Coordinates of C-alpha atoms (C1' of nucleotides) in Angstrom, one line a residue:
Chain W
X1 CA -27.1 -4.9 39.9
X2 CA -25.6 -7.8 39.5
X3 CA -22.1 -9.4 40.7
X4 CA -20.0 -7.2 38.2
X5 CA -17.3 -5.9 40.2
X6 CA -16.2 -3.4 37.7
X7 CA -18.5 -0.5 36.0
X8 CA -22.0 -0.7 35.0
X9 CA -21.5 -3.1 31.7
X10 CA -20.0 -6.3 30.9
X11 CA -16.1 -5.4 29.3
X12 CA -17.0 -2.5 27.9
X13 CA -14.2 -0.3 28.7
X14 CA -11.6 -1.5 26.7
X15 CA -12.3 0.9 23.8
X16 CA -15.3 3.4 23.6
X17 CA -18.9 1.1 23.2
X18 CA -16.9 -2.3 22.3
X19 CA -18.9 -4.3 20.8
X20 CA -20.2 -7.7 22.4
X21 CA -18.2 -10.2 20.5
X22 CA -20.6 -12.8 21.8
X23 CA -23.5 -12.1 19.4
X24 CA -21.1 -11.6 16.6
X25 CA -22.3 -12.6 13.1
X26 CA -19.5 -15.4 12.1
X27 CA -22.1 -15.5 8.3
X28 CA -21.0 -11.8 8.1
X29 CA -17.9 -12.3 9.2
X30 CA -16.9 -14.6 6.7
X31 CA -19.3 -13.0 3.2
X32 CA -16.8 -9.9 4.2
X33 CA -13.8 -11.7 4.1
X34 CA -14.8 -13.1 0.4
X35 CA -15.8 -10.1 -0.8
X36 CA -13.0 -8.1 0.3
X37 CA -10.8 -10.6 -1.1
X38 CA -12.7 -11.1 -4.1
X39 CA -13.0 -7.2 -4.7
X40 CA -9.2 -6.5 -4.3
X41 CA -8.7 -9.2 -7.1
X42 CA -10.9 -7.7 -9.4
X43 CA -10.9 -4.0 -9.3
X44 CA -8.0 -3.4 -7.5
X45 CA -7.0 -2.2 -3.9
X46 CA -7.4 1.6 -4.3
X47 CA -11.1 1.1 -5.9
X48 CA -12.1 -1.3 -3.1
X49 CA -14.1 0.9 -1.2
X50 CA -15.9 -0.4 2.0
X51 CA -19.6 0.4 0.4
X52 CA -18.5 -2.2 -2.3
X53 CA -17.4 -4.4 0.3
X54 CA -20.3 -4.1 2.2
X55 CA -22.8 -4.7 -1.2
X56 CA -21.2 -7.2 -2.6
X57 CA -21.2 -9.2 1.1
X58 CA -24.6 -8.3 1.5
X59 CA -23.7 -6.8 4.7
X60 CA -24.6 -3.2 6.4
X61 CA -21.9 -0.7 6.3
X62 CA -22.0 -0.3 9.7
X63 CA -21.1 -4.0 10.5
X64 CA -17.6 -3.4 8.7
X65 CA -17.1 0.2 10.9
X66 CA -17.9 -2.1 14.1
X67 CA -15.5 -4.4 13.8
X68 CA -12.7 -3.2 11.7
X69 CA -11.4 0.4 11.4
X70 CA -10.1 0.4 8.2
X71 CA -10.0 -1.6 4.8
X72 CA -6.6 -2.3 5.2
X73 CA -7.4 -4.0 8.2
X74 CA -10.1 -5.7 7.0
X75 CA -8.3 -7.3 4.0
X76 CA -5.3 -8.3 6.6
X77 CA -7.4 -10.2 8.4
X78 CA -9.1 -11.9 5.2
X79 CA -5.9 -12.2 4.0
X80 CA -4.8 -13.8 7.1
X81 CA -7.7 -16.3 7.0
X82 CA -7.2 -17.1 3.7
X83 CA -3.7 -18.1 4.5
X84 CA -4.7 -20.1 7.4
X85 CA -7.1 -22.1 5.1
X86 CA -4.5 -23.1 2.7
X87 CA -1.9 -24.0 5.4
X88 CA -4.3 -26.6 6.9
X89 CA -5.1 -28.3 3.5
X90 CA -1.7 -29.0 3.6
X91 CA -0.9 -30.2 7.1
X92 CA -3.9 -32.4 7.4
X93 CA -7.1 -31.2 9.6
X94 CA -5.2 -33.7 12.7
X95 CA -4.0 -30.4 12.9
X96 CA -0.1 -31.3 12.9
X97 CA 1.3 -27.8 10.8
X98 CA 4.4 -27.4 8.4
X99 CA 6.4 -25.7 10.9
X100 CA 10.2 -26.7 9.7
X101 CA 12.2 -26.5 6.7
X102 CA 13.1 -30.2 6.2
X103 CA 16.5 -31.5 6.8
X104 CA 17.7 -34.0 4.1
X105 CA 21.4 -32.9 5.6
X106 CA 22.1 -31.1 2.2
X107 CA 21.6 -27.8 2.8
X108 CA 21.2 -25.9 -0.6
X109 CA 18.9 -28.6 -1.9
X110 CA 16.4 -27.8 1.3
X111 CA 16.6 -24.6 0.4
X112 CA 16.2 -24.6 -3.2
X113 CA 12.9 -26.7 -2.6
X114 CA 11.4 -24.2 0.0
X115 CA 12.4 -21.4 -2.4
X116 CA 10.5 -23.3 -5.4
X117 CA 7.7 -23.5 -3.4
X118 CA 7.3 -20.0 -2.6
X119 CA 7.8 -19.1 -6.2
X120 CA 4.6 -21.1 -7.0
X121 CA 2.7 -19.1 -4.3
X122 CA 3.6 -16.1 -4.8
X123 CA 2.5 -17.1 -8.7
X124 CA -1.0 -18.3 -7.5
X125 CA -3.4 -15.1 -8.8
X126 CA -5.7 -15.8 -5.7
X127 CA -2.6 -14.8 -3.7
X128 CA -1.2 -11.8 -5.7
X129 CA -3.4 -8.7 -5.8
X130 CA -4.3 -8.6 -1.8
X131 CA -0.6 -9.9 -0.9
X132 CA 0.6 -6.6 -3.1
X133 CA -2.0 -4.5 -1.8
X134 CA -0.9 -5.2 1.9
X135 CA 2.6 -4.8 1.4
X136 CA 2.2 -1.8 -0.2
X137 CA 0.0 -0.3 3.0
X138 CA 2.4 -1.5 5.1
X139 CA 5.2 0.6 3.6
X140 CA 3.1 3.5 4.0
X141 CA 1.0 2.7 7.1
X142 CA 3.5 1.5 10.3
X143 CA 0.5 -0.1 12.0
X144 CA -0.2 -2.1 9.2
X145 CA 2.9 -3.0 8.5
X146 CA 4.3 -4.2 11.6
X147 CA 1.2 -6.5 11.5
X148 CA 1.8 -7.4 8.4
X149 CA 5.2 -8.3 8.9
X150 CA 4.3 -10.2 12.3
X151 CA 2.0 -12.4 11.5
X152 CA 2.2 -12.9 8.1
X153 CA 5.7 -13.2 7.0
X154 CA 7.6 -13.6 10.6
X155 CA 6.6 -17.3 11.2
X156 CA 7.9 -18.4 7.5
X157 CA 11.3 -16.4 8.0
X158 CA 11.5 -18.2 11.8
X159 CA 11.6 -21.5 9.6
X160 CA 14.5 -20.4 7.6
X161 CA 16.0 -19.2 11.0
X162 CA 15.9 -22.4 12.3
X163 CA 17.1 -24.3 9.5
X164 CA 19.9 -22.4 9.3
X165 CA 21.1 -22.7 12.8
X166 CA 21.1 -26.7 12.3
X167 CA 23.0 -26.3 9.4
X168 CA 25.6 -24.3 11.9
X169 CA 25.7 -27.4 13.9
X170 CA 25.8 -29.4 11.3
X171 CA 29.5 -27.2 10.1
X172 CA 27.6 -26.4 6.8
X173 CA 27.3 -23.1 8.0
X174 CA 30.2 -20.8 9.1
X175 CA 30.1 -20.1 13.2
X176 CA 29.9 -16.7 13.0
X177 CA 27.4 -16.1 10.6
X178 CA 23.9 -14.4 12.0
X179 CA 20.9 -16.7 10.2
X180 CA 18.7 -13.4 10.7
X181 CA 20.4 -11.5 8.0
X182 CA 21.3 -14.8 6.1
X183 CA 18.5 -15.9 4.9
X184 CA 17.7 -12.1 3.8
X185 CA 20.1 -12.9 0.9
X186 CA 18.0 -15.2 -0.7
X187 CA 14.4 -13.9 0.2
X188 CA 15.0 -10.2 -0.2
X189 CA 15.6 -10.5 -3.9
X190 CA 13.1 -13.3 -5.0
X191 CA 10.6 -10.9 -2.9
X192 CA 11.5 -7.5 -4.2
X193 CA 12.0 -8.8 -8.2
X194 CA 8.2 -10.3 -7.6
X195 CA 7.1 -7.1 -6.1
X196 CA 8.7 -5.0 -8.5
X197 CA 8.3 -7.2 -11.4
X198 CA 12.1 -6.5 -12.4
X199 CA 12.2 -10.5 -13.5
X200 CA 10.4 -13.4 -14.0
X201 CA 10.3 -16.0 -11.6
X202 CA 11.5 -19.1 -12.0
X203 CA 13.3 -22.3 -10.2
X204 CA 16.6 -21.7 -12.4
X205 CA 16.7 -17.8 -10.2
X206 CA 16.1 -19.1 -7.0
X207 CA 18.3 -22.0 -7.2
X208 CA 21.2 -19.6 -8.4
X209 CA 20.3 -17.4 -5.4
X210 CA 20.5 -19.7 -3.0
X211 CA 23.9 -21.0 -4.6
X212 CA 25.1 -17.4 -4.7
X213 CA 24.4 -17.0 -1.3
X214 CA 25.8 -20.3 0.2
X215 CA 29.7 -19.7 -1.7
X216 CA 29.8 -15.9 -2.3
X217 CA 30.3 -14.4 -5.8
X218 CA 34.0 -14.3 -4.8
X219 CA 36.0 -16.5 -6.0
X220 CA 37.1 -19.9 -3.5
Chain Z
X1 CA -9.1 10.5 -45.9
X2 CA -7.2 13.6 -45.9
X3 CA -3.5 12.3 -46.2
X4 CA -2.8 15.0 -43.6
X5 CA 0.3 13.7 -42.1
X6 CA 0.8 16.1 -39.6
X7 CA -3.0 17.2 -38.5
X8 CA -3.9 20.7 -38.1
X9 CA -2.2 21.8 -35.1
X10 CA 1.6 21.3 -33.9
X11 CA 1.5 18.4 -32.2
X12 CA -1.9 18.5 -31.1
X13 CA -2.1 14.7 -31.8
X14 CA -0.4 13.0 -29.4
X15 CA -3.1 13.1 -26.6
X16 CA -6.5 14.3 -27.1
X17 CA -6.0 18.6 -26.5
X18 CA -2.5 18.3 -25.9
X19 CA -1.5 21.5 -24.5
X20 CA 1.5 23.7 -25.5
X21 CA 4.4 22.7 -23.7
X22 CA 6.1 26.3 -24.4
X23 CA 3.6 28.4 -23.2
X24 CA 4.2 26.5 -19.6
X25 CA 4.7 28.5 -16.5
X26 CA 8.3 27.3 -14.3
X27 CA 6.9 29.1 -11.8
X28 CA 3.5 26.8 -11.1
X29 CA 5.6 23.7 -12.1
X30 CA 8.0 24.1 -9.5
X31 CA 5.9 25.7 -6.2
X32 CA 3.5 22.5 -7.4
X33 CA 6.1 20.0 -6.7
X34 CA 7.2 22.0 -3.4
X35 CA 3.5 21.2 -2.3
X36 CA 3.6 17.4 -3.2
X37 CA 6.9 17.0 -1.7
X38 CA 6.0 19.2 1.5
X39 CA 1.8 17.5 1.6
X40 CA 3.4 14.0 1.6
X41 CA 6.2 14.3 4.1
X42 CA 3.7 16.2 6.7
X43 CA 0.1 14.4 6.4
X44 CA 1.5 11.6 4.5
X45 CA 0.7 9.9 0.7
X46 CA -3.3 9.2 1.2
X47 CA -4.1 12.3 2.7
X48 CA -2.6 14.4 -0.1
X49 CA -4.8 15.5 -2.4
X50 CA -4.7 17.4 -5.5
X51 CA -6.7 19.8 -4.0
X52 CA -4.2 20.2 -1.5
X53 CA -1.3 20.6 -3.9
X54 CA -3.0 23.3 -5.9
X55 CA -4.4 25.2 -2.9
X56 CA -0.7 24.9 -1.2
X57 CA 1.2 25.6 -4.5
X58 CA -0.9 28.6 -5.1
X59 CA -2.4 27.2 -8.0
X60 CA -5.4 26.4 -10.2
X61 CA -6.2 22.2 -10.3
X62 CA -6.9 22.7 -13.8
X63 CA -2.9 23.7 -14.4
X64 CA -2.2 20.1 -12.4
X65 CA -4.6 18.4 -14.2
X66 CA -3.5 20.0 -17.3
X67 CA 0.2 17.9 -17.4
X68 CA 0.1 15.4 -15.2
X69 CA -2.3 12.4 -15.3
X70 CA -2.6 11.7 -11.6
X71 CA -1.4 12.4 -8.3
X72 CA 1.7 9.6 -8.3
X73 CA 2.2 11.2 -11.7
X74 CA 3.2 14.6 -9.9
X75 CA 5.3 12.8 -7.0
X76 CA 7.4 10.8 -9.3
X77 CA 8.1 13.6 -11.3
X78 CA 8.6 16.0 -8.1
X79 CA 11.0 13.5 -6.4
X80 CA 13.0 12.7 -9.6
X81 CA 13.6 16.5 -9.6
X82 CA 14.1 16.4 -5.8
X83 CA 16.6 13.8 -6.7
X84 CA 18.2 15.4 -9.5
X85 CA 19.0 18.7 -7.7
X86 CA 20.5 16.8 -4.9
X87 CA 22.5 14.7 -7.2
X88 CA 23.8 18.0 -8.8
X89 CA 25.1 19.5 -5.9
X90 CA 27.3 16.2 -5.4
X91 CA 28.9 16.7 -8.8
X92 CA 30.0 20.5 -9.1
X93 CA 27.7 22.5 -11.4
X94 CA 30.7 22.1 -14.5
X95 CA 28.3 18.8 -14.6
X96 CA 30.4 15.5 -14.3
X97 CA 28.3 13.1 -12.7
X98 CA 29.4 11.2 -10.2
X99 CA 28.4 8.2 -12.9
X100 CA 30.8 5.3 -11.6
X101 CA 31.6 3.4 -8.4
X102 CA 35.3 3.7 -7.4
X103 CA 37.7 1.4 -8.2
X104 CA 40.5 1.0 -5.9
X105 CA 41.0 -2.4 -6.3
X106 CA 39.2 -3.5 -3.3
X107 CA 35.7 -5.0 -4.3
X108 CA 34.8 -5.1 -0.7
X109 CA 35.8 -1.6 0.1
X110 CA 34.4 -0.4 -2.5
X111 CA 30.9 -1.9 -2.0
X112 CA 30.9 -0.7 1.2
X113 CA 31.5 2.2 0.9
X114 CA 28.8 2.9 -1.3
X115 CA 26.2 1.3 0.7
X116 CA 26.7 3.5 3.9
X117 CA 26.2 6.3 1.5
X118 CA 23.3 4.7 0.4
X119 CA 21.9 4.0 4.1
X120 CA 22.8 8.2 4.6
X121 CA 20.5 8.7 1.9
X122 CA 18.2 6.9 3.3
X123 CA 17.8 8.2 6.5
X124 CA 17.4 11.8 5.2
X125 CA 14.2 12.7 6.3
X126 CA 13.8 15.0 3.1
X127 CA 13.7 11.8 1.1
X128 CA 12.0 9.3 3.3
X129 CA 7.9 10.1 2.8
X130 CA 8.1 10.0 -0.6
X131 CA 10.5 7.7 -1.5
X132 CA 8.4 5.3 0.3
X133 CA 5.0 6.9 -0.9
X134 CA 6.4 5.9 -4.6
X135 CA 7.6 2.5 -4.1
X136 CA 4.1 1.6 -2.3
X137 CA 2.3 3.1 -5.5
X138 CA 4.7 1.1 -7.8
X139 CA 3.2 -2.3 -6.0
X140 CA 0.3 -1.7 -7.2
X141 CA -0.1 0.6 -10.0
X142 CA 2.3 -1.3 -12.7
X143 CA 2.6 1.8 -14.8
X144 CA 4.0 4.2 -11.6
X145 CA 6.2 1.1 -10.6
X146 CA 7.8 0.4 -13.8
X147 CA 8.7 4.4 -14.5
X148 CA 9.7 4.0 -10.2
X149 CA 12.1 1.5 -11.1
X150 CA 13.3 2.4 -14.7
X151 CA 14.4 6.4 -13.8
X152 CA 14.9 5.9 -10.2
X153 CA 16.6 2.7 -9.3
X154 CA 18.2 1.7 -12.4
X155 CA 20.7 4.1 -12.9
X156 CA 21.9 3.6 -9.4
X157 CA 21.9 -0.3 -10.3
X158 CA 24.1 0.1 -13.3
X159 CA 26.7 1.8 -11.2
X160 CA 27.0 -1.6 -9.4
X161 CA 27.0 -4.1 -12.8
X162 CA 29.6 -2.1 -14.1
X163 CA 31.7 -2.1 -10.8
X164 CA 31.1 -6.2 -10.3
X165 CA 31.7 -6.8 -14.1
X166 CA 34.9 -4.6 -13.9
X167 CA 36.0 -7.4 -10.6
X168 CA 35.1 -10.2 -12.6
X169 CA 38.2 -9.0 -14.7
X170 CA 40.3 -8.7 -12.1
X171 CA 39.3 -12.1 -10.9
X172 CA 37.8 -10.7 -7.9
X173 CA 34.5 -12.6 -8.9
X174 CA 34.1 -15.8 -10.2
X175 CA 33.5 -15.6 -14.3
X176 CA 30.3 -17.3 -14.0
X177 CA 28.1 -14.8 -12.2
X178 CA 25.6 -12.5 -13.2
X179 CA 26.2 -8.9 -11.9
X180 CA 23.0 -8.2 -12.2
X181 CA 21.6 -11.0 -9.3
X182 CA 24.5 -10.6 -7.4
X183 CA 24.0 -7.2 -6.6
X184 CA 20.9 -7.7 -5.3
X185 CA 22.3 -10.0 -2.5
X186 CA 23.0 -6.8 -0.9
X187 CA 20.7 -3.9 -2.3
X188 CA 17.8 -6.4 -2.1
X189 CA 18.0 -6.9 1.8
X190 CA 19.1 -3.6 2.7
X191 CA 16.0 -2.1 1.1
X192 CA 13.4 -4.5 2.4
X193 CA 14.7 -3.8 5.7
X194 CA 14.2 0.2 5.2
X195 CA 10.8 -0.4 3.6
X196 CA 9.6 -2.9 6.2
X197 CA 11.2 -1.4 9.7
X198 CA 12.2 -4.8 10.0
X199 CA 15.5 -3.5 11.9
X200 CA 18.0 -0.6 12.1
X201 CA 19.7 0.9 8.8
X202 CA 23.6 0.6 10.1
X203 CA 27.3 0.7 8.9
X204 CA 27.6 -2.6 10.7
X205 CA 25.2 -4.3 9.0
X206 CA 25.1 -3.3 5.4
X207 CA 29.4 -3.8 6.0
X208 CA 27.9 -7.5 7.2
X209 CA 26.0 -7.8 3.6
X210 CA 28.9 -7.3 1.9
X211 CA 30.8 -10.0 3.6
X212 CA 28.3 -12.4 3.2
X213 CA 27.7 -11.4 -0.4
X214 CA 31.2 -11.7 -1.1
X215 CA 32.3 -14.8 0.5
X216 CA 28.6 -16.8 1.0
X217 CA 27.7 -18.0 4.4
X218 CA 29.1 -21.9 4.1
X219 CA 32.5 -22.9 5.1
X220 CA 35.1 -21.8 2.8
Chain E
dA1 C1' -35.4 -28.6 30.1
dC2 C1' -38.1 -25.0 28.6
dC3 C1' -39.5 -20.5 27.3
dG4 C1' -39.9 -15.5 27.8
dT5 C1' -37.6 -11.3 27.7
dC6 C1' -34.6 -8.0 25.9
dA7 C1' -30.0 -6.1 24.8
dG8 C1' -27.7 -5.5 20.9
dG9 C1' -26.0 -7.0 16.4
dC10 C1' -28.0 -7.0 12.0
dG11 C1' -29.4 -5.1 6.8
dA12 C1' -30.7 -1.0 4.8
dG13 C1' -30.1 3.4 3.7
dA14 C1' -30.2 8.7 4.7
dC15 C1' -27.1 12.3 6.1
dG16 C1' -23.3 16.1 5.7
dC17 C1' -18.7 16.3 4.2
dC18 C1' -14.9 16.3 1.1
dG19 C1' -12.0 15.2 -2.8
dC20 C1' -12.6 13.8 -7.4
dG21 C1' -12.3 15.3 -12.3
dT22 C1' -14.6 18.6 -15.5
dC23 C1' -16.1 22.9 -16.9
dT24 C1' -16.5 28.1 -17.0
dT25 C1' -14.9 32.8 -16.3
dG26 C1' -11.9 36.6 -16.6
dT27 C1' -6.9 37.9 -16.5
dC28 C1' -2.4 38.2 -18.3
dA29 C1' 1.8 37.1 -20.8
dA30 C1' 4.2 35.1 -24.8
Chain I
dT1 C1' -4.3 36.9 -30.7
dT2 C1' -3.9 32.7 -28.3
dG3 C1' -3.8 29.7 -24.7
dA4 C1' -2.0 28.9 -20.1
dC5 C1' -3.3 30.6 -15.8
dA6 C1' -5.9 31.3 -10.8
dA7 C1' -10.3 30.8 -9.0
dG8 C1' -14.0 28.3 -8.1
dA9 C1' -18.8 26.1 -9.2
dC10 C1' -20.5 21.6 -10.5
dG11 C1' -22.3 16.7 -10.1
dC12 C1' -20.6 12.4 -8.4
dG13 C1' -19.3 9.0 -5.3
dG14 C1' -17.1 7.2 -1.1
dC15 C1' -16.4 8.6 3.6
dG16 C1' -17.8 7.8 8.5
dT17 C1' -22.0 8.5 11.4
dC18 C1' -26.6 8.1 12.3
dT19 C1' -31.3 6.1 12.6
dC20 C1' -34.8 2.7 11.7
dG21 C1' -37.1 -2.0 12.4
dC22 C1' -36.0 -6.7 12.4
dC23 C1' -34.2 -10.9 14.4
dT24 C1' -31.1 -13.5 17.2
dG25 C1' -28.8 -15.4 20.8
dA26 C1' -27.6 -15.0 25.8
dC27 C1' -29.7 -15.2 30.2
dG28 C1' -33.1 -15.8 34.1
dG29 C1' -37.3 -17.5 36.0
dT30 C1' -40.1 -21.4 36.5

DNA sequence: ACCGTCAGGCGAGACGCCGCGTCTTGTCAA
DNA sequence: TTGACAAGACGCGGCGTCTCGCCTGACGGT
């Protein structure tokens, strides 16, 4: 035997017969990713099953169970993916991301822009049916959702976050005021009228949320 | 062909083999939504079945199947029943509903007061499973999500447009806001935060919505 | 640097199970 | 008399597990 000091194989104690990441299939890997993605969009999340996922892919069904233990988890991590794919066309492939709101000094316009900006993602149809699907596990399934919330929508509210505790510096916020529930005022509702479709969406809404939010509804 | 403006059968023509809404047993309606209500708060939304339903209700699928189209169908129906019951023991039996914010004169106050019953609500257990069952089937089932929203949240939203319009006479809020964004400054966060466990449901902080509604987060 | 070995990931698909939605039967109440 | 009812059989399809050869990539000996 040779120099493992632990067990008979190589790391395999972490869960029950872990697979050996090593000799993982990165052609599977990715064909999964676009099906699953590609599926959700087209037929909808409840009849994505992981047989279809697995046939359209071109993949074995047991190559999904290896790896993932669930659909929801496997279309988070497409999901995921996705997302990091369009985030680098942005920044360029140097690698430097967009991780601030700018700071032109005026605070409602930075906000307004960031807002707009959202509104046209959230309006891009590659985005819409998995980014529903998700957040609708999520409410039901605390696993998912906690991930969901993490690691996809956590580092764009950290942005807001930060922004708003220049503007505190900068006196265009009051002292007190806790940036964590701020910014709630202006993402909560474009988020829930998008997920519940109560409205359209549209730059003249966000803008008056963000105004709204910035002097109150009371009067000055 | 056959002017027959009515067809042969009372109201047959609605849906294919509508059945007769008369002959319908009370008994199986109600035990059927005890069993949706009771599956989905124990083994939660995807593990309830119909099966399950009819076997717990003491019932035959067919008689689920026979009035209801699916199994979100059923919920919505059992919860706004659920919901209806509960709202009926608030208001005495005589039957005046409790169909109006208060108005004492004190927008804050008021609000306030109303959302810290809304976060009691909310933390009823009773309520919990299937409210959120329902709102993660409206994300993704448009026809569940529209009904969701129309007979569930609306109502409760009116009762804040009239209250905010009624300030906006007093001067309380500024003439040119619309009640119907404003209120979501502080429904919308307070529900995303319940759906999403993004934090705890408290006094302090739905009081802290309000405030910042009210008053915006800039410098006076 | 090369090449042989072999563990294990791979595509394919069979398996038993279960819930689906439909249909059939006999009972019972309006 | 009619039609909703409880019970449950039916074929179907997806579940998650399994078995089968194939092929690949990590590793050791030369």
């Amino acid at each position: 035997m040779a120099a493992q000091k632990s067990a008979q194989s190589p790391q395999r104690s972490l869960r029950r017969n872990a697979p050996d990441a090593a000799r993982r299939s990165e052609r599977s890997r990715r064909a999964i990713y676009d099906a699953a993605l590609a599926l959700v969009s087209e037929v909808g999340y409840p009849r994505t099953t992981i047989e279809g996922i697995a046939a359209r892919a071109g993949v074995g069904k047991q190559t999904i169970y290896r790896w993932w233990p669930s659909k929801a988890d496997v279309l988070l991590e497409a999901f995921l993916d996705l997302s990091d794919q369009a985030s680098e066309l942005v920044a360029g492939p140097g690698g430097e991301r967009q991780d601030d709101i700018p700071d032109t000094g005026d605070l409602a316009a930075d906000l307004k822009l960031v807002l707009r900006a959202t509104v046209d993602e959230l309006l891009n149809p590659k985005f819409e049916a998995p980014w529903r699907a998700l957040a609708a596990e999520g409410l039901v399934n605390e696993q998912i959702g906690t991930e969901f919330v993490a690691k996809l929508l956590e580092p764009s509210l950290q942005l807001y976050v930060r922004r708003l505790r220049a503007a505190q510096e900068q006196g265009a916020v009051r002292p007190g005021v806790d940036p964590r529930i701020a910014l709630e005022l202006f993402v909560a509702p474009l988020a829930q009228r998008w997920l519940q479709r109560t409205g359209p969406l549209s730059y003249e809404y966000t803008d008056t949320l963000v105004d709204y939010a910035l002097h109150g509804i009371a009067p000055r």
